Coordinates of N, CA and C in Angstrom, one line a residue:
M7 N 1.8 -3.2 15.0 CA 3.2 -2.8 14.9 C 3.4 -2.1 13.5
L8 N 4.4 -1.2 13.5 CA 4.8 -0.5 12.3 C 5.8 -1.4 11.6
L9 N 5.7 -1.6 10.3 CA 6.6 -2.4 9.5 C 7.6 -1.4 8.9
D10 N 8.8 -1.4 9.4 CA 9.8 -0.5 8.9 C 10.6 -1.2 7.8
T11 N 11.4 -0.4 7.1 CA 12.2 -0.9 6.0 C 13.1 -2.1 6.4
S12 N 13.8 -2.0 7.5 CA 14.7 -3.1 7.9 C 13.9 -4.3 8.3
G13 N 12.7 -4.1 8.9 CA 11.8 -5.2 9.2 C 11.3 -5.9 8.0
L14 N 10.9 -5.2 7.0 CA 10.4 -5.8 5.8 C 11.5 -6.5 5.1
F15 N 12.7 -6.0 5.1 CA 13.9 -6.6 4.5 C 14.2 -8.0 5.2
A16 N 14.1 -7.9 6.6 CA 14.3 -9.2 7.3 C 13.2 -10.2 7.0
L17 N 12.0 -9.8 6.7 CA 11.0 -10.8 6.3 C 11.2 -11.3 4.9
L18 N 11.7 -10.5 4.1 CA 11.9 -10.8 2.7 C 13.1 -11.7 2.5
H19 N 14.2 -11.4 3.2 CA 15.5 -12.1 2.9 C 15.8 -13.2 3.9
R20 N 15.7 -14.4 3.5 CA 15.8 -15.5 4.4 C 17.2 -15.6 5.1
D21 N 18.2 -15.0 4.4 CA 19.6 -15.1 5.0 C 19.9 -14.0 6.0
E22 N 18.9 -13.1 6.2 CA 19.1 -12.1 7.2 C 19.1 -12.7 8.6
P23 N 20.0 -12.3 9.5 CA 20.1 -12.9 10.9 C 18.8 -12.8 11.6
Q24 N 18.0 -11.7 11.3 CA 16.7 -11.5 12.0 C 15.5 -12.1 11.4
H25 N 15.7 -12.9 10.3 CA 14.6 -13.4 9.5 C 13.6 -14.2 10.4
Q26 N 14.1 -15.2 11.1 CA 13.2 -16.1 11.9 C 12.4 -15.2 12.9
Q27 N 13.2 -14.4 13.6 CA 12.5 -13.5 14.6 C 11.5 -12.6 14.0
A28 N 11.8 -12.0 12.8 CA 10.8 -11.2 12.1 C 9.6 -11.9 11.7
V29 N 9.8 -13.1 11.2 CA 8.6 -14.0 10.8 C 7.7 -14.3 12.0
A30 N 8.3 -14.6 13.1 CA 7.5 -14.9 14.3 C 6.8 -13.7 14.8
L31 N 7.5 -12.6 14.9 CA 6.8 -11.3 15.4 C 5.7 -10.9 14.4
Y32 N 5.9 -11.0 13.1 CA 4.9 -10.7 12.1 C 3.7 -11.5 12.3
A33 N 3.9 -12.8 12.5 CA 2.8 -13.7 12.7 C 1.9 -13.4 13.9
Q34 N 2.6 -12.9 15.0 CA 1.9 -12.6 16.3 C 1.2 -11.3 16.3
A35 N 1.6 -10.4 15.3 CA 1.0 -9.0 15.4 C -0.5 -9.0 15.1
R36 N -1.1 -8.2 15.9 CA -2.6 -8.0 15.8 C -2.8 -6.9 14.7
R37 N -1.9 -6.0 14.6 CA -2.0 -4.9 13.7 C -0.7 -4.7 12.9
R38 N -0.8 -4.4 11.6 CA 0.4 -4.2 10.8 C 0.2 -2.9 10.0
L39 N 1.1 -2.0 10.2 CA 1.0 -0.7 9.5 C 2.3 -0.3 8.8
T40 N 2.3 0.2 7.6 CA 3.5 0.7 7.0 C 3.0 1.9 6.1
H41 N 4.0 2.4 5.4 CA 3.6 3.6 4.5 C 4.5 3.5 3.2
N42 N 4.1 4.3 2.3 CA 4.7 4.2 1.0 C 6.1 4.6 1.0
Y43 N 6.6 5.5 1.9 CA 8.0 5.8 2.0 C 8.8 4.6 2.4
V44 N 8.3 3.8 3.2 CA 9.0 2.6 3.6 C 9.2 1.7 2.4
L45 N 8.1 1.5 1.6 CA 8.2 0.7 0.4 C 9.2 1.3 -0.6
A46 N 9.2 2.6 -0.6 CA 10.2 3.3 -1.6 C 11.6 3.0 -1.1
E47 N 11.9 3.0 0.2 CA 13.2 2.7 0.7 C 13.6 1.2 0.5
L48 N 12.6 0.3 0.6 CA 13.0 -1.1 0.5 C 13.7 -1.5 -0.8
L49 N 13.2 -1.0 -1.9 CA 13.8 -1.4 -3.2 C 15.3 -1.1 -3.2
P50 N 15.8 0.1 -3.0 CA 17.2 0.4 -3.1 C 18.0 -0.4 -2.0
L51 N 17.5 -0.5 -0.8 CA 18.1 -1.3 0.2 C 18.4 -2.7 -0.2
A52 N 17.3 -3.4 -0.7 CA 17.4 -4.8 -1.1 C 18.3 -5.0 -2.3
L53 N 18.3 -4.0 -3.2 CA 19.2 -4.1 -4.4 C 20.6 -3.9 -4.0
M54 N 20.9 -3.0 -3.1 CA 22.2 -2.8 -2.6 C 22.8 -4.0 -1.9
R55 N 21.9 -4.8 -1.2 CA 22.3 -6.0 -0.5 C 22.2 -7.2 -1.3
G56 N 22.0 -7.1 -2.7 CA 22.2 -8.2 -3.6 C 20.9 -9.0 -3.9
L57 N 19.8 -8.5 -3.5 CA 18.6 -9.3 -3.9 C 18.1 -8.9 -5.3
A58 N 17.5 -9.9 -6.0 CA 17.0 -9.6 -7.3 C 15.9 -8.6 -7.3
R59 N 15.9 -7.8 -8.3 CA 14.9 -6.7 -8.4 C 13.5 -7.3 -8.4
Y60 N 13.3 -8.3 -9.2 CA 11.9 -8.9 -9.4 C 11.4 -9.4 -8.1
L61 N 12.3 -10.0 -7.2 CA 11.8 -10.5 -5.9 C 11.3 -9.4 -5.0
V62 N 12.0 -8.3 -5.0 CA 11.6 -7.1 -4.2 C 10.4 -6.5 -4.7
L63 N 10.2 -6.4 -6.0 CA 9.0 -5.8 -6.6 C 7.8 -6.7 -6.3
E64 N 8.0 -8.0 -6.4 CA 6.9 -9.0 -6.1 C 6.5 -8.8 -4.7
F65 N 7.5 -8.8 -3.8 CA 7.2 -8.6 -2.3 C 6.5 -7.3 -2.1
S66 N 6.9 -6.2 -2.7 CA 6.2 -4.9 -2.5 C 4.8 -5.0 -3.0
L67 N 4.5 -5.6 -4.1 CA 3.2 -5.7 -4.6 C 2.3 -6.6 -3.7
R68 N 2.9 -7.7 -3.2 CA 2.1 -8.5 -2.2 C 1.8 -7.7 -0.9
T69 N 2.8 -6.9 -0.5 CA 2.5 -6.0 0.7 C 1.4 -5.1 0.4
L70 N 1.3 -4.5 -0.7 CA 0.2 -3.6 -1.1 C -1.1 -4.3 -1.1
E71 N -1.1 -5.5 -1.6 CA -2.4 -6.3 -1.7 C -2.8 -7.0 -0.5
D72 N -1.9 -7.1 0.5 CA -2.2 -7.9 1.7 C -3.2 -7.1 2.6
E73 N -4.4 -7.7 2.7 CA -5.5 -7.1 3.5 C -5.1 -7.0 5.0
E74 N -4.1 -7.7 5.5 CA -3.7 -7.6 6.9 C -2.7 -6.5 7.1
I75 N -2.3 -5.8 6.1 CA -1.4 -4.7 6.3 C -2.1 -3.4 5.8
E76 N -2.1 -2.5 6.7 CA -2.6 -1.1 6.4 C -1.4 -0.3 5.8
V77 N -1.5 0.1 4.6 CA -0.5 0.9 4.0 C -1.1 2.4 3.9
V78 N -0.3 3.2 4.6 CA -0.7 4.7 4.6 C 0.0 5.3 3.4
W79 N -0.7 6.1 2.6 CA -0.1 6.9 1.6 C 0.2 8.3 2.1
V80 N 1.5 8.6 2.2 CA 1.9 9.9 2.8 C 1.4 11.0 2.0
D81 N 0.6 11.9 2.6 CA 0.1 13.1 2.0 C 1.0 14.3 2.4
E82 N 0.6 15.5 1.9 CA 1.4 16.7 2.2 C 1.4 17.0 3.7
G83 N 0.3 16.8 4.4 CA 0.2 17.0 5.8 C 1.2 16.2 6.6
A84 N 1.2 14.9 6.4 CA 2.2 14.0 7.1 C 3.6 14.3 6.7
H85 N 3.8 14.6 5.5 CA 5.2 15.0 5.0 C 5.7 16.3 5.8
R86 N 4.8 17.2 5.9 CA 5.1 18.5 6.6 C 5.3 18.2 8.1
W87 N 4.5 17.4 8.7 CA 4.7 17.0 10.2 C 6.0 16.4 10.4
A88 N 6.4 15.5 9.4 CA 7.7 14.8 9.5 C 8.8 15.8 9.4
L89 N 8.7 16.8 8.5 CA 9.7 17.8 8.4 C 9.8 18.6 9.7
D90 N 8.7 18.9 10.3 CA 8.7 19.7 11.5 C 9.4 18.9 12.6
L91 N 9.1 17.6 12.6 CA 9.8 16.7 13.6 C 11.3 16.7 13.4
L92 N 11.8 16.6 12.1 CA 13.2 16.7 11.8 C 13.8 18.0 12.3
Q93 N 13.0 19.1 12.1 CA 13.5 20.4 12.5 C 13.7 20.5 14.0
A94 N 12.8 19.8 14.7 CA 12.8 19.8 16.2 C 13.9 18.9 16.8
R95 N 14.4 17.9 16.0 CA 15.3 16.9 16.4 C 16.6 17.1 15.6
R96 N 17.2 18.3 15.5 CA 18.4 18.5 14.7 C 19.6 17.8 15.2
D97 N 19.6 17.3 16.5 CA 20.7 16.6 17.0 C 20.6 15.1 16.6
K98 N 19.6 14.7 15.9 CA 19.4 13.3 15.5 C 19.7 13.1 14.0
T99 N 19.9 11.9 13.6 CA 20.2 11.6 12.2 C 19.0 10.9 11.5
Y100 N 17.8 11.2 12.0 CA 16.6 10.5 11.4 C 16.5 10.8 9.9
S101 N 16.0 9.9 9.2 CA 15.7 10.1 7.8 C 14.3 10.6 7.7
L102 N 13.9 11.2 6.6 CA 12.5 11.6 6.4 C 11.5 10.4 6.6
C103 N 11.9 9.3 6.1 CA 11.1 8.1 6.2 C 10.9 7.7 7.7
D104 N 12.0 7.8 8.5 CA 11.9 7.6 9.9 C 10.9 8.5 10.5
A105 N 11.0 9.8 10.2 CA 10.2 10.8 10.8 C 8.7 10.6 10.4
V106 N 8.4 10.2 9.2 CA 7.1 9.9 8.8 C 6.5 8.7 9.7
S107 N 7.4 7.7 9.9 CA 7.0 6.6 10.7 C 6.6 7.0 12.1
F108 N 7.4 7.9 12.7 CA 7.2 8.4 14.1 C 5.9 9.1 14.1
V109 N 5.6 10.0 13.2 CA 4.4 10.7 13.1 C 3.2 9.8 13.0
L110 N 3.3 8.8 12.1 CA 2.2 7.9 11.9 C 2.0 7.0 13.1
M111 N 3.1 6.6 13.8 CA 2.9 5.7 14.9 C 2.2 6.5 16.0
R112 N 2.5 7.7 16.2 CA 1.8 8.5 17.3 C 0.4 8.7 16.9
E113 N 0.1 9.0 15.6 CA -1.2 9.2 15.2 C -2.1 8.0 15.3
H114 N -1.5 6.8 15.1 CA -2.3 5.6 15.2 C -2.1 4.8 16.5
G115 N -1.4 5.4 17.5 CA -1.3 4.8 18.8 C -0.4 3.5 18.8
I116 N 0.6 3.5 17.9 CA 1.4 2.3 17.8 C 2.7 2.6 18.5
T117 N 3.2 1.6 19.3 CA 4.4 1.8 20.1 C 5.6 0.9 19.7
E118 N 5.3 -0.1 18.9 CA 6.3 -1.1 18.5 C 6.5 -1.1 17.0
A119 N 7.8 -1.3 16.6 CA 8.2 -1.3 15.2 C 9.0 -2.5 14.9
L120 N 8.6 -3.2 13.8 CA 9.4 -4.3 13.3 C 10.6 -3.6 12.6
T121 N 11.7 -3.4 13.3 CA 12.8 -2.7 12.8 C 14.1 -3.1 13.6
T122 N 15.2 -2.8 13.0 CA 16.5 -2.9 13.6 C 17.1 -1.5 13.9
D123 N 16.3 -0.5 13.5 CA 16.8 0.9 13.5 C 16.8 1.5 14.9
K124 N 17.9 2.0 15.4 CA 18.1 2.6 16.7 C 17.3 3.9 16.8
H125 N 17.0 4.5 15.7 CA 16.2 5.8 15.8 C 14.9 5.6 16.5
F126 N 14.3 4.5 16.3 CA 12.9 4.2 16.9 C 13.1 4.3 18.4
V127 N 14.1 3.7 19.0 CA 14.4 3.7 20.4 C 14.7 5.1 20.9
Q128 N 15.5 5.9 20.1 CA 15.8 7.2 20.4 C 14.5 8.1 20.5
E129 N 13.5 7.7 19.7 CA 12.3 8.5 19.7 C 11.2 8.0 20.7
G130 N 11.6 6.9 21.5 CA 10.7 6.4 22.5 C 9.9 5.3 22.2
F131 N 10.1 4.6 21.0 CA 9.4 3.5 20.6 C 10.1 2.2 20.9
T132 N 9.5 1.1 20.8 CA 10.1 -0.2 21.0 C 10.5 -0.8 19.7
R133 N 11.8 -1.1 19.6 CA 12.4 -1.8 18.4 C 12.3 -3.3 18.7
L134 N 11.6 -4.0 17.8 CA 11.4 -5.4 18.0 C 12.5 -6.4 17.5
L135 N 13.3 -5.9 16.7 CA 14.4 -6.8 16.1 C 15.7 -6.3 16.7
D136 N 16.6 -7.3 16.9 CA 17.9 -7.0 17.3 C 18.7 -6.5 16.2
P137 N 19.6 -5.5 16.5 CA 20.4 -4.9 15.4 C 21.4 -5.9 14.8

């Protein structure tokens, strides 16, 4: 499964309504993939929702060091493919981070995302967390 920003936030923040569901789905996953744009989005989201900066930074470092999570570092090619997807989907409100996720999910044959984001459903993927 792809670990999206909202999914990681649900794992991190025990008061999130989706926390228990996220923990269970994470534990069941055979494959876990994320990318550095997701980790870049996580910090401002968590700070905006009141979490302590040090907690988010520790969580991000643990994510990077976790051998069970494949972290893809977005290069110029993936960034350009994501921009191409955004150009092709002008009627959608996808973020660049979303578009990178979609490109990587297709590239890696992943159909499920630990996310609450409706954009994954709009792009034909399975959203694993309730909004």
